[in-house]
């Protein structure tokens, strides 16, 4: 029998503040709804218990600076751990798909973590994806983000990675946090086209969303041929969401799930905790379990204006055409810098805003252009509030010998001088950390 | 000190014990007559010489019965039909879950906080009334009552729609016997509906049994309260127990029987080997583990709290079948030239029975000392093909039978421990404090259980000890069971409504919007009073940590949802020599 796994972790004793949207109450009614319906008694539903992720699994994917001990990570580590629980169950073929129904969310959390962004500190899906690649040899993964906010953190983590397709369908960034997620953001020098952003106009409902999915997102997935599909299942496209302006219904979310057919869905945002979450979560879960969700109905009616018909379709079509003809324009590091290993390096500079604690991060990413692999990435980052600096060297999965060596050369050169340096050696499942030129074992308490 | 009497109705035998001053003074054993359970219980009671124990200093304090009455009636589908009227509202399709009984569907809907979304429909009410009146007339001719259960989704948050519907029907059909799903005030809708159904269906059967029992006890000059053991291992006065809560009390009794003879602080696994089933349970620091979901009986999923007991179809009287023939009846092929049947055909061969059983293997190996050795050997030879009927093969097959029994028990222990460790958790602190990897010692009880002790100890690499009074451990459990009950509160201060899950009580909250201490006291007072009314000891009331959910509307706190629970946890009074006695 096909089984649908679920980890339900509402973190009833954790919040970002008493009246914060990310509070204890957020999944309370979802629990009431799902339990009362008897979903857990469906023969194909298998409930798993939550678990805590370890730091090795986090740091393989994210650089937590200045060091993990500076952050409150307990609840976030459990949300990650829950994702891994279902990842393992999927790979062990105990389940055919699964829903990680947990808080806190993660998709705004990026390659470098100096703090909480958009309610996220650790990126559940990204850590999950790299876990599956590390321990199960999964080659290609597609992450489809259906949260109303641009999945900027996930995009950032896989921006230079050709083996992870990141598609984010969201409300246009000119009208909503985090203000990114435009068509022009299409990936790095070795991964151009593996980032797909579909910004929709405020007011788009089921029709437009499903149209964008059918005509744009799903064909991209088809072409990419992923081994595994992960859905960042945010629920704030719902017409009752207080932070956004879209008009998707609970049944629309059921249909979205049915069309994406994710191997694993992970809850992201969604802050209409009474009007939407109980119904949207139910619809997603039923769709995953292959049950009829057509009777799931939120009591409220849509009161906002819904974009529909020809205008919304042609808007999406035109955007898609524009997307297809966008070409990259790289800025190469000029001349042969003393400390950069041989090869052509592309430089990307960005500034990232941490809205929860209100500070900025300054970043320079250097990517080794490579015909053979994802290319080693060297990141210099500075927390503009504390002026702390840190460096990250990432040797990618399936790195070619030249990129691998480039990574080691960078580490050799900087480990003595960097305030903080992290090596993510994804090729050999190795995470090393230097603080004030001394190597530190961050995993002493872990086995 | 006073006298406690316990009677346990088992599938094969019914056991009785009399315990005075914490000591087992008398035991009795009679054959169970499945069609005459009341007679069986009284026969077991009469097998004790109660009069000889009574004195001015020693009076009978309680008579507790663990009975299979309702379990059997459900499993053998002997209960009368109930008109099941459902208010499922929107959401998951009703047929996504399989309903073992027919039902009527009406509109009318509540949301997860018990707020009304849609009212009942007049026309539908009239149509339903007509249908039920016709049914009622049919039933009347057959001299049968008409029973109806009304059950709505989210009625555990508000019983308003159920009450409206029930009141309407009652007015039209005054003779209708009715019950509401909200009387079983826990999630979920499906289980609540079926639990209410079974309970109403079993009501008359149970009432007859109870009244007959009390009458017969009084006729014997005993004034002690008569109590019934529940699936969760607690007992309650027969007058106020709900019939369906008496299912699966047998496995609970065996756990309590061991508990009564163990250090009340200890952690261990209980293995009780009966005639055809072995029950395996878990005791943690003296507290039996409750199942996180309600009991499953026949085709019904219920809300009935039960102990987390793994029951497997292996026992001392389990028939051993040679692989050839009779395959259809065999549960699973063991590929060892024999298999264990899930049934019993009389006593073991070595005790004069007609078929080889697991006990014959134990006897042949010299692990038990009852039964005839020569017949045990003959039993082994019956399992072997001609040409292999000689000593080394007898030993081999007997050893294989023993190994298979032990393996099945080990497997069930593994499942139970895993269940306990993998129980869902919904809070950060629970996940950060995971359940430790215990090495559980094992306590073994049941007829020939001691024959398995060494093999089980070796297989589990654990200490195995034999429980005293192993032959009547269930009756000891019934006698020494403590009363249990729980009061689970769900309070929504913004809607000013509270409900108690176990009793279905619903009321208006007059306290503050954010009531911390106040609500704890409220629940404690309510529980103490009701415990007293029910004849339960209130001094053992335990309070669990409450959960408080601030309700926010637009960054403003408008109230709280509070979940809390006080309870009398299940447990057993200790026999003397095992701790403080009752």
PDB file of N, CA and C in Angstrom, chain A residues 249-290:
ATOM      1  N   UNK A 249      -7.239  29.340  -2.824  1.00  0.00           N
ATOM      2  CA  UNK A 249      -8.134  28.707  -1.853  1.00  0.00           C
ATOM      3  C   UNK A 249      -7.488  27.427  -1.311  1.00  0.00           C
ATOM      4  N   UNK A 250      -8.138  26.859  -0.295  1.00  0.00           N
ATOM      5  CA  UNK A 250      -7.641  25.594   0.272  1.00  0.00           C
ATOM      6  C   UNK A 250      -7.672  24.503  -0.780  1.00  0.00           C
ATOM      7  N   UNK A 251      -8.757  24.451  -1.531  1.00  0.00           N
ATOM      8  CA  UNK A 251      -8.840  23.436  -2.579  1.00  0.00           C
ATOM      9  C   UNK A 251      -7.804  23.691  -3.670  1.00  0.00           C
ATOM     10  N   UNK A 252      -7.533  24.997  -3.910  1.00  0.00           N
ATOM     11  CA  UNK A 252      -6.475  25.337  -4.859  1.00  0.00           C
ATOM     12  C   UNK A 252      -5.154  24.734  -4.417  1.00  0.00           C
ATOM     13  N   UNK A 253      -4.880  24.802  -3.105  1.00  0.00           N
ATOM     14  CA  UNK A 253      -3.652  24.211  -2.577  1.00  0.00           C
ATOM     15  C   UNK A 253      -3.654  22.694  -2.734  1.00  0.00           C
ATOM     16  N   UNK A 254      -4.839  22.097  -2.609  1.00  0.00           N
ATOM     17  CA  UNK A 254      -4.948  20.654  -2.847  1.00  0.00           C
ATOM     18  C   UNK A 254      -4.552  20.334  -4.279  1.00  0.00           C
ATOM     19  N   UNK A 255      -5.059  21.138  -5.191  1.00  0.00           N
ATOM     20  CA  UNK A 255      -4.770  20.938  -6.614  1.00  0.00           C
ATOM     21  C   UNK A 255      -3.280  21.165  -6.909  1.00  0.00           C
ATOM     22  N   UNK A 256      -2.716  22.211  -6.309  1.00  0.00           N
ATOM     23  CA  UNK A 256      -1.283  22.497  -6.475  1.00  0.00           C
ATOM     24  C   UNK A 256      -0.464  21.262  -6.080  1.00  0.00           C
ATOM     25  N   UNK A 257      -0.830  20.696  -4.925  1.00  0.00           N
ATOM     26  CA  UNK A 257      -0.110  19.522  -4.422  1.00  0.00           C
ATOM     27  C   UNK A 257      -0.261  18.348  -5.377  1.00  0.00           C
ATOM     28  N   UNK A 258      -1.479  18.182  -5.866  1.00  0.00           N
ATOM     29  CA  UNK A 258      -1.750  17.076  -6.773  1.00  0.00           C
ATOM     30  C   UNK A 258      -0.932  17.230  -8.062  1.00  0.00           C
ATOM     31  N   UNK A 259      -0.773  18.474  -8.511  1.00  0.00           N
ATOM     32  CA  UNK A 259      -0.037  18.696  -9.755  1.00  0.00           C
ATOM     33  C   UNK A 259       1.475  18.556  -9.562  1.00  0.00           C
ATOM     34  N   UNK A 260       1.984  19.072  -8.448  1.00  0.00           N
ATOM     35  CA  UNK A 260       3.430  18.998  -8.209  1.00  0.00           C
ATOM     36  C   UNK A 260       3.859  17.565  -7.897  1.00  0.00           C
ATOM     37  N   UNK A 261       2.965  16.814  -7.273  1.00  0.00           N
ATOM     38  CA  UNK A 261       3.275  15.451  -6.808  1.00  0.00           C
ATOM     39  C   UNK A 261       4.626  15.389  -6.097  1.00  0.00           C
ATOM     40  N   UNK A 262       4.789  16.159  -5.031  1.00  0.00           N
ATOM     41  CA  UNK A 262       6.083  16.175  -4.347  1.00  0.00           C
ATOM     42  C   UNK A 262       6.341  14.854  -3.633  1.00  0.00           C
ATOM     43  N   UNK A 263       7.609  14.489  -3.552  1.00  0.00           N
ATOM     44  CA  UNK A 263       7.960  13.350  -2.708  1.00  0.00           C
ATOM     45  C   UNK A 263       7.832  13.757  -1.248  1.00  0.00           C
ATOM     46  N   UNK A 264       8.270  15.003  -0.978  1.00  0.00           N
ATOM     47  CA  UNK A 264       8.128  15.521   0.378  1.00  0.00           C
ATOM     48  C   UNK A 264       7.649  16.966   0.308  1.00  0.00           C
ATOM     49  N   UNK A 265       6.662  17.288   1.110  1.00  0.00           N
ATOM     50  CA  UNK A 265       6.227  18.672   1.255  1.00  0.00           C
ATOM     51  C   UNK A 265       6.638  19.132   2.637  1.00  0.00           C
ATOM     52  N   UNK A 266       7.136  20.362   2.724  1.00  0.00           N
ATOM     53  CA  UNK A 266       7.559  20.916   4.010  1.00  0.00           C
ATOM     54  C   UNK A 266       6.802  22.222   4.216  1.00  0.00           C
ATOM     55  N   UNK A 267       6.132  22.342   5.351  1.00  0.00           N
ATOM     56  CA  UNK A 267       5.390  23.569   5.619  1.00  0.00           C
ATOM     57  C   UNK A 267       6.353  24.749   5.691  1.00  0.00           C
ATOM     58  N   UNK A 268       5.971  25.856   5.062  1.00  0.00           N
ATOM     59  CA  UNK A 268       6.739  27.092   5.252  1.00  0.00           C
ATOM     60  C   UNK A 268       5.832  28.110   5.951  1.00  0.00           C
ATOM     61  N   UNK A 269       5.616  29.267   5.331  1.00  0.00           N
ATOM     62  CA  UNK A 269       4.817  30.291   6.000  1.00  0.00           C
ATOM     63  C   UNK A 269       3.322  30.026   5.881  1.00  0.00           C
ATOM     64  N   UNK A 270       2.573  31.049   6.254  1.00  0.00           N
ATOM     65  CA  UNK A 270       1.120  30.924   6.286  1.00  0.00           C
ATOM     66  C   UNK A 270       0.671  31.409   7.649  1.00  0.00           C
ATOM     67  N   UNK A 271       0.076  32.614   7.688  1.00  0.00           N
ATOM     68  CA  UNK A 271      -0.189  33.229   8.995  1.00  0.00           C
ATOM     69  C   UNK A 271      -1.655  33.574   9.200  1.00  0.00           C
ATOM     70  N   UNK A 272      -2.493  33.036   8.306  1.00  0.00           N
ATOM     71  CA  UNK A 272      -3.925  33.123   8.564  1.00  0.00           C
ATOM     72  C   UNK A 272      -4.264  31.886   9.363  1.00  0.00           C
ATOM     73  N   UNK A 273      -3.977  31.960  10.665  1.00  0.00           N
ATOM     74  CA  UNK A 273      -3.958  30.719  11.433  1.00  0.00           C
ATOM     75  C   UNK A 273      -5.349  30.165  11.701  1.00  0.00           C
ATOM     76  N   UNK A 274      -6.356  31.007  11.577  1.00  0.00           N
ATOM     77  CA  UNK A 274      -7.718  30.477  11.731  1.00  0.00           C
ATOM     78  C   UNK A 274      -8.395  30.292  10.381  1.00  0.00           C
ATOM     79  N   UNK A 275      -8.225  31.275   9.495  1.00  0.00           N
ATOM     80  CA  UNK A 275      -8.973  31.259   8.243  1.00  0.00           C
ATOM     81  C   UNK A 275      -8.432  30.305   7.205  1.00  0.00           C
ATOM     82  N   UNK A 276      -7.121  30.051   7.243  1.00  0.00           N
ATOM     83  CA  UNK A 276      -6.528  29.254   6.166  1.00  0.00           C
ATOM     84  C   UNK A 276      -5.867  27.962   6.633  1.00  0.00           C
ATOM     85  N   UNK A 277      -4.970  28.060   7.616  1.00  0.00           N
ATOM     86  CA  UNK A 277      -4.112  26.911   7.904  1.00  0.00           C
ATOM     87  C   UNK A 277      -4.835  25.583   8.157  1.00  0.00           C
ATOM     88  N   UNK A 278      -5.899  25.582   8.971  1.00  0.00           N
ATOM     89  CA  UNK A 278      -6.534  24.282   9.208  1.00  0.00           C
ATOM     90  C   UNK A 278      -7.012  23.632   7.905  1.00  0.00           C
ATOM     91  N   UNK A 279      -7.486  24.456   6.991  1.00  0.00           N
ATOM     92  CA  UNK A 279      -8.084  23.933   5.762  1.00  0.00           C
ATOM     93  C   UNK A 279      -7.012  23.622   4.714  1.00  0.00           C
ATOM     94  N   UNK A 280      -6.028  24.514   4.599  1.00  0.00           N
ATOM     95  CA  UNK A 280      -4.980  24.304   3.605  1.00  0.00           C
ATOM     96  C   UNK A 280      -4.149  23.073   3.976  1.00  0.00           C
ATOM     97  N   UNK A 281      -3.785  22.973   5.248  1.00  0.00           N
ATOM     98  CA  UNK A 281      -3.010  21.805   5.664  1.00  0.00           C
ATOM     99  C   UNK A 281      -3.775  20.510   5.422  1.00  0.00           C
ATOM    100  N   UNK A 282      -5.081  20.553   5.706  1.00  0.00           N
ATOM    101  CA  UNK A 282      -5.916  19.367   5.480  1.00  0.00           C
ATOM    102  C   UNK A 282      -5.929  19.005   3.998  1.00  0.00           C
ATOM    103  N   UNK A 283      -6.125  20.024   3.139  1.00  0.00           N
ATOM    104  CA  UNK A 283      -6.202  19.764   1.697  1.00  0.00           C
ATOM    105  C   UNK A 283      -4.886  19.186   1.182  1.00  0.00           C
ATOM    106  N   UNK A 284      -3.767  19.745   1.631  1.00  0.00           N
ATOM    107  CA  UNK A 284      -2.461  19.249   1.181  1.00  0.00           C
ATOM    108  C   UNK A 284      -2.264  17.796   1.615  1.00  0.00           C
ATOM    109  N   UNK A 285      -2.599  17.541   2.866  1.00  0.00           N
ATOM    110  CA  UNK A 285      -2.410  16.198   3.401  1.00  0.00           C
ATOM    111  C   UNK A 285      -3.292  15.188   2.668  1.00  0.00           C
ATOM    112  N   UNK A 286      -4.540  15.559   2.418  1.00  0.00           N
ATOM    113  CA  UNK A 286      -5.436  14.645   1.705  1.00  0.00           C
ATOM    114  C   UNK A 286      -4.944  14.414   0.280  1.00  0.00           C
ATOM    115  N   UNK A 287      -4.484  15.489  -0.356  1.00  0.00           N
ATOM    116  CA  UNK A 287      -3.989  15.339  -1.736  1.00  0.00           C
ATOM    117  C   UNK A 287      -2.783  14.398  -1.762  1.00  0.00           C
ATOM    118  N   UNK A 288      -1.883  14.552  -0.796  1.00  0.00           N
ATOM    119  CA  UNK A 288      -0.720  13.656  -0.740  1.00  0.00           C
ATOM    120  C   UNK A 288      -1.153  12.214  -0.525  1.00  0.00           C
ATOM    121  N   UNK A 289      -2.193  12.036   0.288  1.00  0.00           N
ATOM    122  CA  UNK A 289      -2.647  10.681   0.624  1.00  0.00           C
ATOM    123  C   UNK A 289      -3.553  10.095  -0.449  1.00  0.00           C
ATOM    124  N   UNK A 290      -3.763  10.857  -1.516  1.00  0.00           N
ATOM    125  CA  UNK A 290      -4.604  10.357  -2.596  1.00  0.00           C
ATOM    126  C   UNK A 290      -6.081  10.325  -2.237  1.00  0.00           C
TER     127      UNK A 290
END
